[in-house]
Short mmCIF file of C-alpha atoms and ligand atoms in Angstrom, two decimals:
data_model
loop_
_atom_site.label_atom_id
_atom_site.label_comp_id
_atom_site.label_asym_id
_atom_site.label_seq_id
_atom_site.Cartn_x
_atom_site.Cartn_y
_atom_site.Cartn_z
CA MET F 627 7.21 32.68 31.43
CA PRO F 628 6.34 31.08 27.81
CA GLN F 629 5.63 27.51 28.27
CA SER F 630 8.88 25.53 26.15
CA PRO F 631 7.05 23.13 23.56
CA ASP F 632 5.88 19.63 24.00
CA THR F 633 9.01 17.31 23.16
CA THR F 634 7.67 15.97 19.36
CA TYR F 635 8.44 12.64 17.89
CA CYS F 636 8.68 11.97 14.13
CA GLY F 637 9.85 9.00 11.88
CA PHE F 638 9.35 7.08 9.30
CA VAL F 639 7.39 3.88 9.57
CA SER F 640 7.40 0.93 6.61
CA ILE F 641 5.10 -1.68 6.66
CA ILE F 642 6.43 -4.65 5.91
CA GLY F 643 4.86 -8.31 4.98
CA ARG F 644 3.98 -10.76 2.32
CA PRO F 645 1.37 -9.91 0.00
CA ASN F 646 -2.43 -9.78 0.64
CA VAL F 647 -1.46 -9.79 4.40
CA GLY F 648 -3.39 -6.06 4.53
CA LYS F 649 -0.68 -3.40 4.35
CA SER F 650 -2.37 -1.20 2.58
CA THR F 651 -5.48 -1.79 4.55
CA LEU F 652 -3.97 -1.04 7.61
CA LEU F 653 -2.25 2.17 5.92
CA ASN F 654 -5.93 3.98 5.37
CA ALA F 655 -7.11 2.75 8.68
CA MET F 656 -4.50 4.58 10.62
CA MET F 657 -4.67 7.88 8.16
CA GLN F 658 -8.54 7.47 8.72
CA GLU F 659 -8.90 8.17 4.97
CA LYS F 660 -8.23 6.06 1.60
CA LEU F 661 -5.02 6.70 0.04
CA ALA F 662 -3.78 3.47 -0.84
CA LEU F 663 -5.41 0.51 -3.02
CA VAL F 664 -6.56 -2.02 -1.69
CA SER F 665 -7.49 -5.68 -3.35
CA HIS F 666 -8.24 -8.95 -2.13
CA LYS F 667 -5.93 -10.25 -4.91
CA ALA F 668 -2.46 -10.54 -3.90
CA ASN F 669 0.64 -8.19 -5.52
CA ALA F 670 -1.71 -4.75 -5.62
CA THR F 671 0.77 -2.39 -4.38
CA ARG F 672 3.78 -1.73 -6.67
CA LYS F 673 5.38 1.31 -5.07
CA ARG F 674 5.99 2.75 -1.90
CA LEU F 675 3.49 5.01 -0.53
CA ASN F 676 4.07 7.74 2.07
CA ALA F 677 1.49 9.12 4.12
CA ILE F 678 1.78 11.53 7.17
CA ALA F 679 -0.68 10.70 10.45
CA MET F 680 -0.60 13.04 13.57
CA TYR F 681 -1.02 11.37 16.58
CA LYS F 682 -0.89 12.92 19.92
CA ASN F 683 2.40 14.39 20.10
CA ALA F 684 3.73 12.51 16.99
CA GLN F 685 4.09 12.14 13.31
CA ILE F 686 4.60 9.10 11.73
CA ILE F 687 5.12 8.67 8.12
CA PHE F 688 3.92 5.77 7.37
CA VAL F 689 5.00 4.20 3.93
CA ASP F 690 2.97 1.16 2.27
CA THR F 691 5.29 -1.34 0.64
CA PRO F 692 4.56 -3.77 -2.21
CA GLY F 693 4.35 -7.59 -0.79
CA LEU F 694 7.94 -9.27 -0.03
CA HIS F 695 7.53 -12.33 -2.40
CA GLU F 696 10.14 -13.86 -5.45
CA LYS F 697 8.68 -13.67 -8.82
CA GLU F 698 11.36 -13.28 -11.66
CA LYS F 699 9.59 -10.63 -13.80
CA LEU F 700 11.23 -7.14 -14.10
CA LEU F 701 7.88 -5.15 -12.88
CA ASN F 702 7.95 -8.08 -9.52
CA GLN F 703 11.94 -7.43 -8.89
CA PHE F 704 11.20 -3.56 -8.92
CA MET F 705 8.23 -4.20 -6.54
CA LEU F 706 10.46 -6.15 -3.73
CA GLN F 707 13.36 -3.37 -4.48
CA GLU F 708 10.79 -1.03 -3.14
CA ALA F 709 10.03 -2.96 0.07
CA ILE F 710 13.65 -3.87 1.22
CA LYS F 711 14.45 0.27 0.22
CA ALA F 712 11.48 1.43 2.41
CA ILE F 713 13.35 -1.33 5.30
CA GLY F 714 16.39 0.65 5.26
CA ASP F 715 14.78 4.07 5.11
CA SER F 716 12.61 4.05 7.69
CA ASP F 717 13.22 4.72 11.65
CA LEU F 718 10.72 1.52 12.39
CA THR F 719 9.30 -1.17 10.62
CA LEU F 720 5.90 -2.94 11.50
CA PHE F 721 6.22 -6.53 10.04
CA LEU F 722 2.38 -7.49 9.11
CA ALA F 723 2.05 -11.44 9.37
CA ASP F 724 -1.91 -12.89 9.08
CA ALA F 725 -2.58 -14.10 12.66
CA ARG F 726 -3.48 -17.33 10.96
CA ASP F 727 0.16 -17.47 9.19
CA SER F 728 3.01 -19.83 9.96
CA LEU F 729 5.92 -18.50 11.33
CA ASN F 730 7.67 -18.91 8.20
CA HIS F 731 7.14 -15.44 6.92
CA TYR F 732 8.69 -13.88 9.99
CA LYS F 733 11.35 -16.08 9.79
CA GLU F 734 12.02 -15.26 6.50
CA PHE F 735 11.90 -11.64 7.71
CA LEU F 736 14.66 -11.45 10.59
CA THR F 737 17.11 -13.79 8.38
CA MET F 738 16.64 -10.92 5.30
CA THR F 739 17.05 -8.40 7.52
CA LYS F 740 19.76 -9.93 9.37
CA GLY F 741 17.82 -9.30 12.73
CA GLU F 742 18.95 -5.60 12.35
CA THR F 743 15.86 -3.52 11.76
CA PRO F 744 14.00 -2.45 14.57
CA HIS F 745 10.27 -3.76 14.32
CA ILE F 746 6.79 -3.91 15.52
CA LEU F 747 5.40 -7.68 15.09
CA VAL F 748 2.03 -7.04 14.09
CA LEU F 749 -0.75 -9.77 13.86
CA ASN F 750 -3.58 -8.91 11.45
CA LYS F 751 -6.78 -10.35 10.32
CA ILE F 752 -7.77 -11.72 14.15
CA ASP F 753 -11.33 -11.28 13.52
CA GLN F 754 -10.49 -14.22 10.93
CA THR F 755 -9.31 -16.47 13.68
CA THR F 756 -10.18 -17.62 17.21
CA HIS F 757 -9.21 -16.29 20.57
CA ALA F 758 -7.74 -19.82 21.41
CA ASP F 759 -5.78 -19.69 17.96
CA LEU F 760 -4.53 -16.30 18.45
CA LEU F 761 -3.02 -17.03 22.05
CA LYS F 762 -1.55 -20.01 20.92
CA LYS F 763 -0.02 -17.87 17.99
CA LEU F 764 1.08 -15.45 20.35
CA SER F 765 3.18 -17.95 22.27
CA GLU F 766 4.88 -18.65 19.21
CA TYR F 767 5.53 -15.56 18.72
CA ALA F 768 6.94 -15.16 21.93
CA GLN F 769 10.29 -17.42 21.24
CA TYR F 770 11.48 -14.31 18.97
CA GLN F 771 11.10 -11.80 21.91
CA GLU F 772 13.89 -10.84 21.16
CA SER F 773 14.10 -9.91 18.36
CA PHE F 774 11.11 -7.88 18.12
CA LEU F 775 10.11 -4.47 19.91
CA GLU F 776 6.77 -5.10 20.77
CA LEU F 777 4.13 -7.51 19.40
CA VAL F 778 0.36 -6.40 18.49
CA SER F 779 -2.77 -7.94 17.34
CA ILE F 780 -5.05 -6.00 15.44
CA SER F 781 -7.79 -5.89 12.52
CA ALA F 782 -6.83 -3.48 10.14
CA THR F 783 -10.55 -3.52 9.29
CA ASP F 784 -11.59 -2.30 12.91
CA ALA F 785 -10.33 0.50 13.44
CA SER F 786 -11.07 0.18 17.48
CA THR F 787 -8.16 -2.35 17.92
CA LEU F 788 -5.50 0.23 16.31
CA THR F 789 -5.22 2.85 19.48
CA THR F 790 -2.61 -0.39 20.85
CA LEU F 791 -0.51 0.02 17.66
CA PHE F 792 -0.26 3.67 17.53
CA ASP F 793 1.00 3.83 21.13
CA ALA F 794 3.44 1.12 20.54
CA ILE F 795 4.78 3.16 17.42
CA THR F 796 5.05 6.57 19.19
CA LYS F 797 6.82 4.82 21.91
CA HIS F 798 9.50 3.87 19.83
CA LEU F 799 9.66 6.60 17.62
CA PRO F 800 13.17 9.30 17.34
CA GLU F 801 12.76 11.93 19.16
CA GLY F 802 12.56 15.31 16.48
CA PRO F 803 11.13 18.11 15.22
CA TYR F 804 8.04 17.32 12.59
CA LEU F 805 9.11 17.00 9.08
CA TYR F 806 5.91 17.88 6.89
CA ASP F 807 2.84 20.58 7.72
CA THR F 808 0.85 19.27 9.85
CA ASP F 809 -1.90 19.46 7.10
CA LEU F 810 -0.61 17.56 4.61
CA LEU F 811 -1.93 13.60 3.93
CA THR F 812 0.45 12.44 1.62
CA THR F 813 3.61 13.68 -0.51
CA GLU F 814 2.29 11.72 -3.48
CA THR F 815 0.43 13.95 -5.99
CA THR F 816 -3.27 13.24 -6.57
CA ALA F 817 -2.66 12.34 -10.06
CA ASP F 818 -0.26 9.29 -8.48
CA ILE F 819 -3.39 8.50 -6.13
CA TYR F 820 -6.14 8.86 -8.88
CA LYS F 821 -3.93 6.22 -10.95
CA GLU F 822 -4.03 3.82 -7.67
CA PHE F 823 -7.16 4.10 -7.34
CA ILE F 824 -7.90 3.73 -11.27
CA ARG F 825 -5.85 0.02 -10.89
CA GLU F 826 -7.71 -0.77 -8.03
CA ALA F 827 -10.72 -0.28 -10.07
CA LEU F 828 -9.09 -2.73 -12.69
CA PHE F 829 -7.78 -4.81 -10.01
CA ASN F 830 -11.09 -5.71 -8.19
CA GLY F 831 -12.84 -5.87 -12.06
CA LEU F 832 -10.97 -8.00 -13.84
CA SER F 833 -10.11 -11.77 -13.48
CA ASP F 834 -6.86 -13.81 -14.16
CA GLU F 835 -3.99 -12.22 -15.43
CA ILE F 836 -4.68 -8.92 -16.78
CA PRO F 837 -4.79 -7.15 -13.26
CA TYR F 838 -1.06 -7.98 -13.06
CA GLU F 839 -0.67 -7.04 -16.88
CA SER F 840 -2.11 -3.65 -16.69
CA ASP F 841 -1.45 -0.45 -15.55
CA VAL F 842 -2.80 3.33 -15.53
CA VAL F 843 -1.04 6.35 -17.15
CA VAL F 844 -2.93 10.01 -16.07
CA ASN F 845 -2.59 12.00 -19.07
CA GLU F 846 -4.43 14.83 -18.25
CA MET F 847 -5.99 16.34 -15.19
CA ASN F 848 -7.51 19.73 -15.16
CA GLU F 849 -9.49 21.17 -11.55
CA SER F 850 -12.20 23.84 -10.55
CA PRO F 851 -13.59 24.27 -7.22
CA LYS F 852 -16.85 21.76 -8.12
CA LEU F 853 -15.25 19.47 -10.74
CA ILE F 854 -12.44 17.23 -11.77
CA ASN F 855 -11.41 16.09 -15.21
CA ILE F 856 -9.38 13.42 -15.56
CA LYS F 857 -8.51 11.53 -19.03
CA ALA F 858 -6.47 8.35 -17.92
CA THR F 859 -5.38 5.24 -20.20
CA ILE F 860 -5.36 1.56 -19.06
CA ILE F 861 -2.01 0.10 -20.42
CA ILE F 862 -2.30 -3.70 -21.57
CA GLU F 863 0.26 -6.27 -22.72
CA LYS F 864 -1.64 -8.03 -25.46
CA ASP F 865 -3.82 -7.44 -28.18
CA SER F 866 -6.64 -10.10 -26.94
CA GLN F 867 -7.11 -8.14 -23.55
CA LYS F 868 -8.16 -5.17 -25.14
CA GLY F 869 -11.87 -6.64 -26.06
CA ILE F 870 -11.61 -8.00 -22.10
CA ILE F 871 -11.26 -4.95 -20.71
CA ILE F 872 -13.42 -2.92 -23.06
CA GLY F 873 -16.16 -5.44 -22.52
CA LYS F 874 -19.83 -6.03 -24.92
CA LYS F 875 -20.93 -2.84 -26.09
CA GLY F 876 -18.46 -1.08 -23.36
CA ALA F 877 -20.10 -2.72 -20.41
CA THR F 878 -16.61 -3.70 -18.45
CA ILE F 879 -14.93 0.10 -19.07
CA LYS F 880 -17.73 1.48 -18.22
CA ARG F 881 -17.98 -0.51 -14.42
CA ILE F 882 -14.92 0.07 -14.02
CA GLY F 883 -14.52 3.52 -14.75
CA GLN F 884 -17.66 3.88 -12.70
CA ASN F 885 -16.09 2.30 -9.77
CA ALA F 886 -13.17 4.67 -10.13
CA ARG F 887 -14.66 7.22 -10.23
CA HIS F 888 -16.79 6.75 -7.11
CA THR F 889 -13.74 6.14 -5.19
CA ILE F 890 -11.92 9.26 -6.68
CA GLU F 891 -15.37 11.26 -5.50
CA THR F 892 -15.04 10.30 -2.30
CA PHE F 893 -11.47 11.10 -2.14
CA ALA F 894 -11.73 14.68 -3.56
CA GLU F 895 -15.31 15.55 -2.95
CA LYS F 896 -15.78 16.75 -5.87
CA LYS F 897 -17.84 15.46 -9.11
CA VAL F 898 -15.34 13.66 -11.06
CA PHE F 899 -15.52 13.33 -14.76
CA LEU F 900 -12.98 10.74 -16.00
CA GLU F 901 -12.36 9.65 -19.71
CA LEU F 902 -10.55 6.47 -19.79
CA PHE F 903 -8.64 5.16 -22.87
CA VAL F 904 -7.15 1.32 -23.82
CA LYS F 905 -3.22 1.42 -25.31
CA VAL F 906 -1.34 -2.16 -25.99
CA LYS F 907 2.22 -1.98 -24.66
CA ARG F 908 3.49 -5.46 -25.71
CA GLY F 909 5.74 -6.82 -22.68
CA TRP F 910 5.79 -3.83 -20.90
CA SER F 911 5.99 -5.53 -17.33
CA LYS F 912 9.02 -7.11 -18.82
CA ASN F 913 10.85 -4.13 -19.99
CA ARG F 914 13.34 -1.77 -18.31
CA ARG F 915 12.52 1.01 -20.54
CA ASP F 916 9.03 0.77 -20.21
CA LEU F 917 8.90 0.29 -16.50
CA SER F 918 10.79 3.58 -15.81
CA GLU F 919 8.74 5.82 -17.94
CA MET F 920 5.52 4.09 -16.42
CA GLY F 921 7.02 5.59 -13.17
CA TYR F 922 8.88 1.97 -12.20
CA GLU F 923 12.81 3.28 -11.98
CA TYR F 924 14.39 -0.16 -11.16
CA ASP F 925 18.17 -0.29 -10.66
N1 GTP D 31 -11.16 -9.98 7.64
C1 GTP D 31 -10.15 -9.05 7.04
N2 GTP D 31 -9.31 -8.99 6.07
C2 GTP D 31 -8.96 -7.58 6.20
C3 GTP D 31 -8.01 -7.28 7.21
N3 GTP D 31 -6.98 -6.43 6.61
C4 GTP D 31 -7.16 -6.76 5.58
N4 GTP D 31 -8.25 -7.35 4.66
C5 GTP D 31 -8.30 -7.56 3.58
O1 GTP D 31 -7.41 -7.91 2.82
C6 GTP D 31 -7.03 -8.12 1.54
C7 GTP D 31 -5.77 -7.69 1.19
O2 GTP D 31 -5.74 -6.37 1.55
P1 GTP D 31 -4.69 -5.60 1.36
O3 GTP D 31 -4.22 -4.00 2.30
O4 GTP D 31 -4.73 -5.06 -0.23
O5 GTP D 31 -3.05 -5.90 1.59
P2 GTP D 31 -1.69 -5.54 1.18
O6 GTP D 31 -1.00 -6.34 2.40
O7 GTP D 31 -1.46 -4.57 1.21
O8 GTP D 31 -1.45 -6.50 -0.32
P3 GTP D 31 -0.42 -6.38 -1.31
O9 GTP D 31 -0.19 -5.12 -1.76
O10 GTP D 31 -0.67 -7.32 -2.34
O11 GTP D 31 1.31 -6.53 -0.83
C8 GTP D 31 -8.26 -7.14 1.31
O12 GTP D 31 -9.30 -7.89 1.09
C9 GTP D 31 -8.61 -6.70 2.47
O13 GTP D 31 -10.21 -5.88 2.50
C10 GTP D 31 -8.60 -7.70 8.42
O14 GTP D 31 -8.15 -6.94 9.68
N5 GTP D 31 -9.53 -8.61 8.35
MG1 MG D 32 -1.14 -3.56 -0.56
#
């Protein structure tokens, strides 16, 4: 007699939390693949990113989101809206907190979601805290045990701490067929992923406000079996930023290009030829039309 297929579980799992708490690092770690931009600087992620992980008999579609924060700039409003939409669209939410954070971020999340969002509370960066401090924090969070489904502590930079989280997620996923091909890694286009890798190089290679006032447009991409040719433009807000990005004798843009190329080559497992241009688009991050042209569709 033919065996009936095993029960499968499938759902969208948004990763939510304040800026810099390690959401994108966690997404990459769960995927065992670098897909999302990671930076030591806050407010790095600007758009949702879907990544599809297979775990036992479950398909988990992780949704990385921009950090929950309040800033007036239009781009920041778009970012907040992205996170809120992701919560609404998902079957399960991971609320990520730094294990050293006060409980205020979590309280704000509960207020914002009116306590109606099924979520797993995840304490991250446990490598940065002592065992005693972690236990104290866990007991403080325990007063909210009616609100969360599970409380899990991890270090997103240490893959060996993630099994408990995977099991907790699977336990709370809805039963259902897989929505995507099991080989698919992400629903993003490769151009969008490469754009993020170039933005990562900008975030990690430039100081002050420039990362926040710059963006990247991939203009051209053609791929042969051994090589990818990419032409991309770095968009900045002010004329004065052009010289800084280019640097003395082009040294800065060369370094940014090398870092981005290296990340893209590791991902694509191919040689990459990356040509970067710089263009000033005054006040783009505060202008609704520019934002929407650059893929930040704000409503
Ligand atoms: N020590 C340590 N550092 C971590 C851990 N997880 C993330 N980080 C670091 O925290 C910083 C922020 O990580 P991201 O993943 O970019 O944080 P994010 O929450 O996505 O930030 P936004 O996109 O700005 O909201 C990076 O420097 C990471 O390397 C961890 O478990 N331990
Ligand atoms: Mg991020």
